[in-house]
XYZ file of C-alpha atoms in Angstrom:
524
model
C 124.267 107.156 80.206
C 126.083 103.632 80.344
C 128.731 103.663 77.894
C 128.686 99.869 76.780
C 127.441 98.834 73.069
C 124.665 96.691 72.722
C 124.532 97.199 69.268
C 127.557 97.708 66.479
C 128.024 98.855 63.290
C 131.688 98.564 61.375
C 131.702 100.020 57.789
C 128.844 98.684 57.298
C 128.056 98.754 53.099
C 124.511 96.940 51.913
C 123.443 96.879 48.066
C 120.376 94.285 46.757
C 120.678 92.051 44.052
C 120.768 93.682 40.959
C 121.089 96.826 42.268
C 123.295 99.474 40.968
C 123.906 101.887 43.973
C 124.262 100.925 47.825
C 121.397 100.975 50.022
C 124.083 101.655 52.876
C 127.785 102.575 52.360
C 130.569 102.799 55.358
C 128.365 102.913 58.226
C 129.932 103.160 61.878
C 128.194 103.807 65.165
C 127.183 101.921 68.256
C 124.010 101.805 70.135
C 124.571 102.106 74.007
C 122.339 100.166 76.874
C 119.226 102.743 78.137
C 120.322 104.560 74.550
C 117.432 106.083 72.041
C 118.841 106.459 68.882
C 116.508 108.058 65.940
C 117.042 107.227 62.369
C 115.695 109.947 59.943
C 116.312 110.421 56.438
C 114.331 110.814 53.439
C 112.506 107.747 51.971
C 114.954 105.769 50.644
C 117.542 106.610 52.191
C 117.866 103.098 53.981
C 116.658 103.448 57.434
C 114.509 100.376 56.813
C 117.601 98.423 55.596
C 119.762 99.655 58.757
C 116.916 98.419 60.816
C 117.086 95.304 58.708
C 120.299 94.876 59.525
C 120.629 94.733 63.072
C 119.170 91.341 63.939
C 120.137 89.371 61.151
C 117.366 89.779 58.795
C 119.659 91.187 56.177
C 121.912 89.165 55.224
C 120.299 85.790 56.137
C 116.549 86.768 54.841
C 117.389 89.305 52.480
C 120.306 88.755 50.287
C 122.711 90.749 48.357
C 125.968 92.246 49.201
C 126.804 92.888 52.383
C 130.332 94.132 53.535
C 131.486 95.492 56.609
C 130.189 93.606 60.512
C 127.301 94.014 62.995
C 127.398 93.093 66.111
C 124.109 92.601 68.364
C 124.732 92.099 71.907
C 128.486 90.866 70.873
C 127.514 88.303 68.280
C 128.799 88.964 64.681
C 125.438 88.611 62.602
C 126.850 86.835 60.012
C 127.884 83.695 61.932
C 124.662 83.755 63.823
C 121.390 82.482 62.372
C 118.324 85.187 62.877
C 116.757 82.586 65.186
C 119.455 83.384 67.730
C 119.574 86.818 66.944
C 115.915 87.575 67.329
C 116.569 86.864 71.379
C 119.307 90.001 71.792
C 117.205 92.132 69.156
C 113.482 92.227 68.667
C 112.143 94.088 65.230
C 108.792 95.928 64.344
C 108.732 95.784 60.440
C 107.233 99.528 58.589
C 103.981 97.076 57.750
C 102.952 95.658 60.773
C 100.641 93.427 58.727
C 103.641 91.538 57.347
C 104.331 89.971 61.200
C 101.172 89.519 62.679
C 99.734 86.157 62.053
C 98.264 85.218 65.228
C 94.017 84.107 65.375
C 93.863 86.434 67.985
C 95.696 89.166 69.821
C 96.277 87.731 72.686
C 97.854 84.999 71.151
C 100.026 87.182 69.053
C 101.518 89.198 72.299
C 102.550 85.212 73.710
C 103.686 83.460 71.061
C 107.487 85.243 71.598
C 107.462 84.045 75.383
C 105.376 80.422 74.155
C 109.059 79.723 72.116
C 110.991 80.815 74.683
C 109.339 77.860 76.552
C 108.476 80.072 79.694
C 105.376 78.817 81.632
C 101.450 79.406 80.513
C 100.818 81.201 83.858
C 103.752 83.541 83.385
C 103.356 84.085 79.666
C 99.564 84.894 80.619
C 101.160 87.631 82.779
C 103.229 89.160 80.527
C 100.546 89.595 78.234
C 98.112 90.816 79.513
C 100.535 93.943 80.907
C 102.087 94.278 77.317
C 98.710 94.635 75.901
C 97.348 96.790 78.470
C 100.886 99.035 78.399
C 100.234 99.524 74.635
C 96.509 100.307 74.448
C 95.175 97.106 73.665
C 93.446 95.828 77.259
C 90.309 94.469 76.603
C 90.940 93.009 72.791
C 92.365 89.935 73.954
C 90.252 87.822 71.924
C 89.563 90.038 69.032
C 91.528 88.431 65.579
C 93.978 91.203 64.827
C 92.622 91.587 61.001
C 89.978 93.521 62.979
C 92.114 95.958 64.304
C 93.042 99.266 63.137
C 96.037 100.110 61.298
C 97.179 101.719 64.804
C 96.082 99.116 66.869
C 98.007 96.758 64.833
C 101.437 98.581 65.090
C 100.787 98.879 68.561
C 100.461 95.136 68.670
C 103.475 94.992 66.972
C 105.347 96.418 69.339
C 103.757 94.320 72.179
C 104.541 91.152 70.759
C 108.875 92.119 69.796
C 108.230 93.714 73.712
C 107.559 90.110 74.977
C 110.440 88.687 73.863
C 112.322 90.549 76.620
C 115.450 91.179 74.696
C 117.769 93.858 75.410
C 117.818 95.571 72.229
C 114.305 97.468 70.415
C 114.938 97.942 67.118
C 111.749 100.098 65.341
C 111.323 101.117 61.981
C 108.414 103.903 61.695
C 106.456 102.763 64.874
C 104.453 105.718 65.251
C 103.537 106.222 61.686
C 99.862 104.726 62.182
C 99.250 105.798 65.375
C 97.096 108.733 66.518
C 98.890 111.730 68.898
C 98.058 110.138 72.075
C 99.197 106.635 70.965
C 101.867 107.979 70.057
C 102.676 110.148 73.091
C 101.725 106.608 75.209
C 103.827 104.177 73.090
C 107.220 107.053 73.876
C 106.642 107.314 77.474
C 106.658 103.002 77.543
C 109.953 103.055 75.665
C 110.968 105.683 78.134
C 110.016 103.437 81.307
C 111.842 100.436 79.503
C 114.754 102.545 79.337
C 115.185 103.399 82.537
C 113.855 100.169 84.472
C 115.394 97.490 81.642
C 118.376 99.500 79.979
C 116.766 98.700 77.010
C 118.679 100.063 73.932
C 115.896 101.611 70.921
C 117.027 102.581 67.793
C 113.970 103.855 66.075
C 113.681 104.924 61.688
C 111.186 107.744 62.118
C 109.417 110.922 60.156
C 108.306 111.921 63.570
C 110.617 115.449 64.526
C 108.199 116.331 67.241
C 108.804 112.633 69.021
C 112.756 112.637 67.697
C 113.104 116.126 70.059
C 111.330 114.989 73.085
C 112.723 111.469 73.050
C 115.996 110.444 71.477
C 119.031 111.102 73.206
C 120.789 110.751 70.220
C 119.750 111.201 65.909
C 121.164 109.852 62.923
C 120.485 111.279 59.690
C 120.659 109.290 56.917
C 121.155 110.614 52.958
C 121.287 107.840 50.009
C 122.842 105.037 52.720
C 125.499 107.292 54.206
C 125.395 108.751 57.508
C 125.465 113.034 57.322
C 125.213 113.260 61.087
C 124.831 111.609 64.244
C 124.518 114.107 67.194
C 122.384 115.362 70.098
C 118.433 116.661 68.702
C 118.889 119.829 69.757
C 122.574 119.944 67.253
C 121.151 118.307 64.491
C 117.395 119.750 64.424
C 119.214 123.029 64.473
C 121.596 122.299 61.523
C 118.318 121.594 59.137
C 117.974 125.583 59.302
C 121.780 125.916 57.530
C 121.143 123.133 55.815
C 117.805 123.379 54.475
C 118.166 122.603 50.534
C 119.312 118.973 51.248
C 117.821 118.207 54.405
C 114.658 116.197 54.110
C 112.539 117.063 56.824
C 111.670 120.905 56.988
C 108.925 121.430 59.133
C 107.270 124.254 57.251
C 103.413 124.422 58.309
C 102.215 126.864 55.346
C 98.880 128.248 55.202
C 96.169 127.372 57.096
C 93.053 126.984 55.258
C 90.653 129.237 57.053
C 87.280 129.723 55.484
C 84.432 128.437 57.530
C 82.938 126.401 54.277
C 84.346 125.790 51.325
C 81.888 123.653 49.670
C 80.474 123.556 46.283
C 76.718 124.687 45.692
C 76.059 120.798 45.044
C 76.399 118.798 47.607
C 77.982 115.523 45.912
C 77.971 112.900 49.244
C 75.782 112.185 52.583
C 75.818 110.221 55.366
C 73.148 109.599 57.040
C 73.313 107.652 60.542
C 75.292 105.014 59.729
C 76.066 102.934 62.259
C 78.225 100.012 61.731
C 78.676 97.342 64.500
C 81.568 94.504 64.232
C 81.096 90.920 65.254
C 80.966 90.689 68.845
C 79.435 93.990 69.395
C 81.890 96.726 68.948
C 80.214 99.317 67.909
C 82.748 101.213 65.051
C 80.305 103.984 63.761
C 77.289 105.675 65.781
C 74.737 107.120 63.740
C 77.232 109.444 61.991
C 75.880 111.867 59.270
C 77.780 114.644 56.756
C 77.671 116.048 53.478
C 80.865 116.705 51.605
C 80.388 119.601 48.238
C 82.057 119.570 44.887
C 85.210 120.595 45.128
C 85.450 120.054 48.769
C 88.830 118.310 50.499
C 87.121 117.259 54.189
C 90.390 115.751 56.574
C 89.186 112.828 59.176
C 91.332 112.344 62.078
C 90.936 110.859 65.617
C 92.606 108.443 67.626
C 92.845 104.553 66.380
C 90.071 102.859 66.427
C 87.834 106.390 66.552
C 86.102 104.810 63.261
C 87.786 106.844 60.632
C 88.389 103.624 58.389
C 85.146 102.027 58.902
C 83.700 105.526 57.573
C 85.584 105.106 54.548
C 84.214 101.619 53.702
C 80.562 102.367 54.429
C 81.245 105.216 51.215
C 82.484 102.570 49.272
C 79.606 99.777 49.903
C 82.162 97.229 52.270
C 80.630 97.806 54.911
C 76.852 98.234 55.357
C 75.902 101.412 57.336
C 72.547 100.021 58.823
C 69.840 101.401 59.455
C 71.805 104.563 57.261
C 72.136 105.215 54.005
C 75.269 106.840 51.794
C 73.437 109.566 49.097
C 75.996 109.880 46.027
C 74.609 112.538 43.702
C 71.107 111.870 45.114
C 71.439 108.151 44.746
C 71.522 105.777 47.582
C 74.949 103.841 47.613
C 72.568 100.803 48.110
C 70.976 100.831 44.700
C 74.016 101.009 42.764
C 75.913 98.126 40.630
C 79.490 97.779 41.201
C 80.189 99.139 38.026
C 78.160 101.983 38.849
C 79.630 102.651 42.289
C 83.625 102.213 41.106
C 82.524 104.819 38.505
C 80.965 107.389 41.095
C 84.076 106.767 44.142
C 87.313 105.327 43.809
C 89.160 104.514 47.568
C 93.295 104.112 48.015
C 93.375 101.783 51.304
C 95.685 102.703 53.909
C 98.370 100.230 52.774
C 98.526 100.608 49.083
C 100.862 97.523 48.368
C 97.170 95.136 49.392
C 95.562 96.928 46.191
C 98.674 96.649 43.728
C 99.068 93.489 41.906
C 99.651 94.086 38.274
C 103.039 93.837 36.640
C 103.975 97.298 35.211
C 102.527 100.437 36.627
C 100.602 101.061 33.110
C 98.389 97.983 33.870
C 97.552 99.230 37.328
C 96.398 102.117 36.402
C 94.375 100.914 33.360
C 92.941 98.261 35.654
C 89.729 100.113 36.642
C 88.564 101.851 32.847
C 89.635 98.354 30.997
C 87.090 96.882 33.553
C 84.314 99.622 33.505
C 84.608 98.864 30.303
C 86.468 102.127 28.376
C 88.080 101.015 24.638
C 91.870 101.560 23.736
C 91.760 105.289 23.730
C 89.666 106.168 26.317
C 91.927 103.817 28.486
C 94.818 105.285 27.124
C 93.773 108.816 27.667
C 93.000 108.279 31.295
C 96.457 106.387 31.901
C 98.576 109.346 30.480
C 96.622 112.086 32.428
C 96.837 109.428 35.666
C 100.243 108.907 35.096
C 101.279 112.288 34.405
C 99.479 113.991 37.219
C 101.191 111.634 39.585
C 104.752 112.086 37.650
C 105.082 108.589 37.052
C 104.815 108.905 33.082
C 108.755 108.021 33.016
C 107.897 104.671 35.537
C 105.001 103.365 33.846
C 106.356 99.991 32.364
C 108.339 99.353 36.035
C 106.806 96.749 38.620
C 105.171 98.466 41.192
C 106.353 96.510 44.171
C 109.925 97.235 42.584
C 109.501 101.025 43.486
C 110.209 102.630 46.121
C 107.397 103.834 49.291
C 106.100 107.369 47.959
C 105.703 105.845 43.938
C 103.910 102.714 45.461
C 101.323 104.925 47.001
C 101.520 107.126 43.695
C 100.968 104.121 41.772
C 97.610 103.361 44.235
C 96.831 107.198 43.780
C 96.907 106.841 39.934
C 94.794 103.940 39.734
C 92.105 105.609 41.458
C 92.714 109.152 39.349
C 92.275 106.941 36.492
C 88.769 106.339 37.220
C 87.783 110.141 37.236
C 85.477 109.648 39.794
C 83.351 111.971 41.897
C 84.540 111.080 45.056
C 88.107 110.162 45.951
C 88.429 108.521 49.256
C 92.219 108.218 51.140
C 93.210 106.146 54.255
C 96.925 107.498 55.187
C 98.286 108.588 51.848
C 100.970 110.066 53.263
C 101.198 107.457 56.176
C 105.411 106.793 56.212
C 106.277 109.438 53.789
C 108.854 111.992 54.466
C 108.188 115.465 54.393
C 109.116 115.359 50.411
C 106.247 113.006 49.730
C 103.973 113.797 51.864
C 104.074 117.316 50.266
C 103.520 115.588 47.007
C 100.957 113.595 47.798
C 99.199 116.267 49.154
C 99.372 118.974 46.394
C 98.478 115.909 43.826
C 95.277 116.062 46.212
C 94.997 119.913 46.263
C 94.855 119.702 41.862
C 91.799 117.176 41.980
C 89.545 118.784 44.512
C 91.080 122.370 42.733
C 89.201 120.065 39.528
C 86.194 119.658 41.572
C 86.268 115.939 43.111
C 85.140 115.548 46.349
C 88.050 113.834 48.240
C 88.481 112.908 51.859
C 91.177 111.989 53.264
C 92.059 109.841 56.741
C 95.354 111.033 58.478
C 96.887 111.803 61.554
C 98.788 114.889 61.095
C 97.121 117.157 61.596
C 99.983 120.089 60.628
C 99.566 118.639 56.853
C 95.889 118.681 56.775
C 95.447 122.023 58.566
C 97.124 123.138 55.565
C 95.664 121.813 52.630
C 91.823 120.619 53.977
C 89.062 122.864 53.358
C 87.567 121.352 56.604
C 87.997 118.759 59.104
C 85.981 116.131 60.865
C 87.106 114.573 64.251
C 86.038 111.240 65.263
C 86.067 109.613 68.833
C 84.036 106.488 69.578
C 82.865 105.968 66.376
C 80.826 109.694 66.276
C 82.226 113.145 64.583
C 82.496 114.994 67.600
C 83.851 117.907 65.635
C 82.821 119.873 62.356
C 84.496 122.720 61.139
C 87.246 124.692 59.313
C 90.893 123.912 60.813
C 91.506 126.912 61.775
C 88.178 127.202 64.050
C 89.121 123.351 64.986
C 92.977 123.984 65.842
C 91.658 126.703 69.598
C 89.231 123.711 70.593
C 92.170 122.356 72.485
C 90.640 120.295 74.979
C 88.593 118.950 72.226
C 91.569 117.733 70.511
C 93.505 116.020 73.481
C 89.842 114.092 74.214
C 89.650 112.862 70.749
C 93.267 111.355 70.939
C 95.234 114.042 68.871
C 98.013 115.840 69.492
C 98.291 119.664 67.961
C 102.063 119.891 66.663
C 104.909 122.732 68.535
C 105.185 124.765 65.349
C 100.752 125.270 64.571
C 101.029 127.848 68.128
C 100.337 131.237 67.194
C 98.924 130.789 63.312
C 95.437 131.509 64.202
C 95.125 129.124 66.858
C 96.160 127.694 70.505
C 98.543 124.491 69.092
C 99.746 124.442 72.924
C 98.292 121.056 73.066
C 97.777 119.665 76.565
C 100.344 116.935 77.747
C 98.780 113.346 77.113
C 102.069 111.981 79.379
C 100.379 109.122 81.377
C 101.937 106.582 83.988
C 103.600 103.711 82.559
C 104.457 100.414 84.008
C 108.114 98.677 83.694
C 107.357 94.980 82.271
């Protein structure tokens, strides 16, 4: 491995404004050329403030108090605007939403190059193989609003790609995307390695891509580094470690009943189909029933229709010529009232649905507007808040806390409604294994109360353990119906539909040896 630093850090120390702690303290390392570093460390911890960090972003963007130097490809990022900083390093924020602004995707993967004031015809070129490398061939002109949460980190990472620059700096890339994604976007950064020297470091949850991939780890605890060392060193410290380490990979108990379901059966599909302008077809004549009581897990790869599934339950999107049966009524016939009473839905970023000022409002949003007095509201709020543990938080600003409250504070505002049917797209999406867990046993208490809930995800280690059942998408179909257990030996199912089975499900009542989903990847 070349030995030269792309990328320095010198006692580095970071706190906000008005913060009391730091969000780093006396950080020192260097990132080498054709070097993978992984950043892990529970949330908060400040892997998205190290990533911050490295192209200028913090300070010049985001203020506060910043001691210590960085230096990205030799220049000292305090007496270098972001502007010039952004050619040595590119960045893919957590949310990819909050860099794509493109009309179309094809113009977000060339506007890098377009500044750089290369020509059309070679901009064209780069592209097109950036989009193709990623996944995205084909969607040239689709707007990227369109896209999947996947597809739009993936685009993410096509468009900093572009830019050419010698240093890949990623915070939670993988987070949204689907096993074979996943397994595709590591084996480009690979290639990129090895044909550019291109230098990655990369904040991830991800312990099954930080062992295969990174040549080196960080962990980070409350802004300080506890160790940098090979995978193998520090994945086998977590063991000795295990009270303060923040990423045990325990896979629990699989749920392995056949069906699980209540007597009742509370929701139906019935061949919905839902087609997007231009013809993509995102659902094809899809049909289910989900019980009282019943937690049903939807995975598949990005784009399999696993979101648009969600929104034809909640009445976005239409599923012509289906219907949606809640408690023997079609969705179609309801009110809005009388639908936000029967199903409350978290979208898969939960900062787009928060937007009042203390996390008591947010929560009382939904009975204040179904029309519940003082006390009723009240009531709900408590039991909401409490449920979710944010009773002590409750007069805070949502945005102000940190990832796993944020999606808490979503989570409460749909408890709140004590509906039948609680839909989820990613609650758990950039969580470490801490929240995730809670998120998930939160989840476990309302279907143990008898809500129906389904829940989107990709990991399929978390939902083996806690769904009752699970339904696999591909192409906009279920293509698979059954308990996890039964679902985990279809292996050859799995790797079709996109997903990857994780190293530690083998032996626990099923074949997790999932195939490899390694493909050929090109060096742009």
């Amino acid at each position: 491995m070349p030995d030269r630093a792309v990328l320095e850090f010198r006692n580095l120390s970071f706190r906000y404004p008005a913060a009391d702690g730091w969000a780093l303290e006396d950080l020192s390392f260097a990132l080498r050329k054709g070097e993978l570093i992984a950043v892990i460390g529970g949330n908060g911890a400040g892997k998205s403030s190290l990533c911050k960090c490295a192209n200028g972003i913090i300070p010049h963007s985001e203020g506060g108090f910043l001691k210590g130097r960085v230096f990205t490809a030799g220049l000292d990022t305090r007496a270098h605007p972001v502007s010039v900083l952004a050619r040595e390093a590119g960045l893919v924020l957590e949310d990819p939403d909050a860099q794509l602004f493109a009309t179309t995707v094809l113009n977000e993967a060339a506007f890098g190059p377009e500044n750089l004031g290369l020509e059309p015809a070679v901009i064209r070129v780069i592209a097109a193989e950036l989009l193709s490398a990623v996944g995205l061939a084909g969607l040239d002109a689709r707007p990227p609003s369109t896209l999947s949460g996947g597809q739009k980190q993936r685009l993410a990472v096509a468009a900093a790609l572009a830019m050419k620059a010698g240093i890949l700096v990623l915070d939670e890339p993988t987070s949204r995307l689907d096993g074979e994604g996943s397994e595709a976007l590591m084996d480009l950064l690979g290639e990129l390695k090895k044909c550019r020297g291109l230098a990655i470091l990369m904040a991830t949850h991800d312990l099954d891509l930080v062992r295969r991939h990174a040549d080196r780890v960080l962990v980070l605890e409350k802004g300080k580094i506890l160790a940098l060392d090979t995978p193998e060193r520090v994945l086998a410290a977590e063991s000795r470690r295990a009270p303060s380490f923040p990423f045990r990979e325990t896979a629990g108990e699989f749920i392995v009943a056949a069906d699980q379901r209540g007597a009742r059966d509370v929701l139906e599909m019935e061949n919905a189909t839902s087609v997007y302008p231009g013809g993509i077809a995102a659902l094809r004549n899809v049909g289910f029933k989900a019980g009282a009581g019943e937690f049903i897990g939807i995975v598949g790869r990005n784009g399999s229709g696993k979101t648009t599934l969600l929104k034809c339950l909640t009445g976005l999107v239409e599923p012509f010529p289906g219907k949606v049966l809640i408690k023997g009524r079609d969705l179609a016939d309801l009110s809005p009232p009388e639908l936000a009473a029967r199903v409350a839905y978290v979208q898969q970023n939960p900062d787009l649905q928060l937007f009042s000022d203390t996390v008591r409002k947010e929560a009382a949003f939904g009975p204040v507007n179904l029309g519940f007095g003082r006390e009723e509201t009240d009531r709900r709020v408590r039991r909401a808040l409490g449920l979710v543990g944010l009773s002590g938080k409750a007069e805070e600003h949502p945005l102000g806390l940190d990832r796993t409250d944020r999606a808490l504070t979503a989570l409460a505002s749909a408890i709140a409604m004590e509906s039948a049917v609680l839909l989820l797209d990613e609650p758990t999406c950039g969580q470490d294994h801490a929240g995730a867990i809670r998120i998930m046993e939160i989840i476990r208490a309302l279907r143990n109360e008898g809500r129906t809930v389904l829940v989107v995800g990709h990991d399929l280690r978390l939902l083996a353990r806690y769904a009752d059942r699970l339904l696999v998408m591909d192409g906009g179909a279920i293509v698979a119906d059954g308990a996890a257990g039964d679902l985990l030996s279809r292996k050859d199912m799995l790797q079709d539909a996109g997903l990857r089975v994780p190293h530690d499900l083998d032996g626990r009542g099923a074949d997790g040896n999932a195939p490899s989903t390694r493909k050929e990847t090109i060096c742009v």
